[in-house]
């Protein structure tokens, strides 16, 4: 059974709400080689990603 991903209900580590780890999401994770379940619900995950990406970084800003 290749595409036998069933939706699972997980608890978000941020807001402690239940969220559904959908079959599509599981497939996506599997394709990327992630073996662990997501810890955050979608909205917390988005927030987390945004925070990471939006974090100010002073990398290579100045070169002499
Ligand atoms: Zn959450």
mmCIF file with all atom_site columns, C-alpha atoms and ligand atoms in Angstrom:
data_model
loop_
_atom_site.group_PDB
_atom_site.id
_atom_site.type_symbol
_atom_site.label_atom_id
_atom_site.label_alt_id
_atom_site.label_comp_id
_atom_site.label_asym_id
_atom_site.label_entity_id
_atom_site.label_seq_id
_atom_site.pdbx_PDB_ins_code
_atom_site.Cartn_x
_atom_site.Cartn_y
_atom_site.Cartn_z
_atom_site.occupancy
_atom_site.B_iso_or_equiv
_atom_site.pdbx_formal_charge
_atom_site.auth_seq_id
_atom_site.auth_comp_id
_atom_site.auth_asym_id
_atom_site.auth_atom_id
_atom_site.pdbx_PDB_model_num
ATOM   1  C  CA  . UNK A 1 1  ? 0.000  0.000  0.000  1.00 0.00 ? 1  UNK A CA  1
ATOM   2  C  CA  . UNK A 1 2  ? 1.863  3.043  -1.228 1.00 0.00 ? 2  UNK A CA  1
ATOM   3  C  CA  . UNK A 1 3  ? -0.630 5.802  -0.757 1.00 0.00 ? 3  UNK A CA  1
ATOM   4  C  CA  . UNK A 1 4  ? -2.152 4.412  2.367  1.00 0.00 ? 4  UNK A CA  1
ATOM   5  C  CA  . UNK A 1 5  ? -1.805 7.474  4.516  1.00 0.00 ? 5  UNK A CA  1
ATOM   6  C  CA  . UNK A 1 6  ? -4.679 7.944  6.850  1.00 0.00 ? 6  UNK A CA  1
ATOM   7  C  CA  . UNK A 1 7  ? -5.372 11.251 8.547  1.00 0.00 ? 7  UNK A CA  1
ATOM   8  C  CA  . UNK A 1 8  ? -4.239 11.277 12.151 1.00 0.00 ? 8  UNK A CA  1
ATOM   9  C  CA  . UNK A 1 9  ? -5.056 13.609 14.969 1.00 0.00 ? 9  UNK A CA  1
ATOM   10 C  CA  . UNK A 1 10 ? -2.061 15.096 16.738 1.00 0.00 ? 10 UNK A CA  1
ATOM   11 C  CA  . UNK A 1 11 ? -1.619 17.656 19.480 1.00 0.00 ? 11 UNK A CA  1
ATOM   12 C  CA  . UNK A 1 12 ? 0.186  20.871 18.705 1.00 0.00 ? 12 UNK A CA  1
ATOM   13 C  CA  . UNK A 1 13 ? 3.130  21.581 21.002 1.00 0.00 ? 13 UNK A CA  1
ATOM   14 C  CA  . UNK A 1 14 ? 2.502  25.320 20.797 1.00 0.00 ? 14 UNK A CA  1
ATOM   15 C  CA  . UNK A 1 15 ? -1.205 25.837 21.302 1.00 0.00 ? 15 UNK A CA  1
ATOM   16 C  CA  . UNK A 1 16 ? -1.995 22.315 22.514 1.00 0.00 ? 16 UNK A CA  1
ATOM   17 C  CA  . UNK A 1 17 ? -4.896 22.106 20.134 1.00 0.00 ? 17 UNK A CA  1
ATOM   18 C  CA  . UNK A 1 18 ? -5.679 19.012 18.213 1.00 0.00 ? 18 UNK A CA  1
ATOM   19 C  CA  . UNK A 1 19 ? -4.899 19.168 14.553 1.00 0.00 ? 19 UNK A CA  1
ATOM   20 C  CA  . UNK A 1 20 ? -5.167 16.743 11.698 1.00 0.00 ? 20 UNK A CA  1
ATOM   21 C  CA  . UNK A 1 21 ? -2.055 15.379 10.097 1.00 0.00 ? 21 UNK A CA  1
ATOM   22 C  CA  . UNK A 1 22 ? -3.626 14.717 6.742  1.00 0.00 ? 22 UNK A CA  1
ATOM   23 C  CA  . UNK A 1 23 ? -2.720 11.943 4.372  1.00 0.00 ? 23 UNK A CA  1
ATOM   24 C  CA  . UNK A 1 24 ? -1.348 14.488 1.926  1.00 0.00 ? 24 UNK A CA  1
ATOM   25 C  CA  . UNK A 1 25 ? 0.786  16.050 4.617  1.00 0.00 ? 25 UNK A CA  1
ATOM   26 C  CA  . UNK A 1 26 ? 2.087  12.651 5.644  1.00 0.00 ? 26 UNK A CA  1
ATOM   27 C  CA  . UNK A 1 27 ? 2.963  11.942 2.061  1.00 0.00 ? 27 UNK A CA  1
ATOM   28 C  CA  . UNK A 1 28 ? 4.738  15.275 1.835  1.00 0.00 ? 28 UNK A CA  1
ATOM   29 C  CA  . UNK A 1 29 ? 6.695  14.491 4.972  1.00 0.00 ? 29 UNK A CA  1
ATOM   30 C  CA  . UNK A 1 30 ? 7.553  11.024 3.756  1.00 0.00 ? 30 UNK A CA  1
ATOM   31 C  CA  . UNK A 1 31 ? 8.779  12.387 0.433  1.00 0.00 ? 31 UNK A CA  1
ATOM   32 C  CA  . UNK A 1 32 ? 11.113 14.673 2.263  1.00 0.00 ? 32 UNK A CA  1
ATOM   33 C  CA  . UNK A 1 33 ? 12.385 11.894 4.439  1.00 0.00 ? 33 UNK A CA  1
ATOM   34 C  CA  . UNK A 1 34 ? 10.852 13.204 7.640  1.00 0.00 ? 34 UNK A CA  1
ATOM   35 C  CA  . UNK A 1 35 ? 10.184 10.333 9.945  1.00 0.00 ? 35 UNK A CA  1
ATOM   36 C  CA  . UNK A 1 36 ? 8.843  12.279 12.887 1.00 0.00 ? 36 UNK A CA  1
ATOM   37 C  CA  . UNK A 1 37 ? 5.359  13.604 13.271 1.00 0.00 ? 37 UNK A CA  1
ATOM   38 C  CA  . UNK A 1 38 ? 4.881  17.337 13.037 1.00 0.00 ? 38 UNK A CA  1
ATOM   39 C  CA  . UNK A 1 39 ? 4.804  19.001 16.422 1.00 0.00 ? 39 UNK A CA  1
ATOM   40 C  CA  . UNK A 1 40 ? 2.825  22.047 15.415 1.00 0.00 ? 40 UNK A CA  1
ATOM   41 C  CA  . UNK A 1 41 ? -0.545 22.616 13.873 1.00 0.00 ? 41 UNK A CA  1
ATOM   42 C  CA  . UNK A 1 42 ? -0.634 24.344 10.546 1.00 0.00 ? 42 UNK A CA  1
ATOM   43 C  CA  . UNK A 1 43 ? -1.094 27.863 11.835 1.00 0.00 ? 43 UNK A CA  1
ATOM   44 C  CA  . UNK A 1 44 ? 1.595  27.499 14.494 1.00 0.00 ? 44 UNK A CA  1
ATOM   45 C  CA  . UNK A 1 45 ? 3.870  25.945 11.928 1.00 0.00 ? 45 UNK A CA  1
ATOM   46 C  CA  . UNK A 1 46 ? 3.347  28.841 9.554  1.00 0.00 ? 46 UNK A CA  1
ATOM   47 C  CA  . UNK A 1 47 ? 4.013  31.243 12.361 1.00 0.00 ? 47 UNK A CA  1
ATOM   48 C  CA  . UNK A 1 48 ? 7.145  29.330 13.293 1.00 0.00 ? 48 UNK A CA  1
ATOM   49 C  CA  . UNK A 1 49 ? 8.398  29.305 9.719  1.00 0.00 ? 49 UNK A CA  1
ATOM   50 C  CA  . UNK A 1 50 ? 7.720  32.969 9.338  1.00 0.00 ? 50 UNK A CA  1
ATOM   51 C  CA  . UNK A 1 51 ? 9.543  33.749 12.556 1.00 0.00 ? 51 UNK A CA  1
ATOM   52 C  CA  . UNK A 1 52 ? 12.526 31.776 11.371 1.00 0.00 ? 52 UNK A CA  1
ATOM   53 C  CA  . UNK A 1 53 ? 12.619 33.326 7.966  1.00 0.00 ? 53 UNK A CA  1
ATOM   54 C  CA  . UNK A 1 54 ? 11.821 36.798 9.155  1.00 0.00 ? 54 UNK A CA  1
ATOM   55 C  CA  . UNK A 1 55 ? 14.435 36.792 11.884 1.00 0.00 ? 55 UNK A CA  1
ATOM   56 C  CA  . UNK A 1 56 ? 16.905 39.568 11.346 1.00 0.00 ? 56 UNK A CA  1
ATOM   57 C  CA  . UNK A 1 57 ? 20.259 38.241 10.400 1.00 0.00 ? 57 UNK A CA  1
ATOM   58 C  CA  . UNK A 1 58 ? 23.407 40.193 10.114 1.00 0.00 ? 58 UNK A CA  1
ATOM   59 C  CA  . UNK A 1 59 ? 25.127 37.965 7.680  1.00 0.00 ? 59 UNK A CA  1
ATOM   60 C  CA  . UNK A 1 60 ? 27.481 39.406 5.147  1.00 0.00 ? 60 UNK A CA  1
ATOM   61 C  CA  . UNK A 1 61 ? 25.938 42.814 5.579  1.00 0.00 ? 61 UNK A CA  1
ATOM   62 C  CA  . UNK A 1 62 ? 29.245 44.508 5.801  1.00 0.00 ? 62 UNK A CA  1
ATOM   63 C  CA  . UNK A 1 63 ? 32.367 43.720 3.982  1.00 0.00 ? 63 UNK A CA  1
ATOM   64 C  CA  . UNK A 1 64 ? 35.440 45.771 3.739  1.00 0.00 ? 64 UNK A CA  1
HETATM 65 ZN ZN1 . LIG B 2 .  ? -0.861 25.154 17.240 1.00 0.00 ? 1  LIG B ZN1 1
#
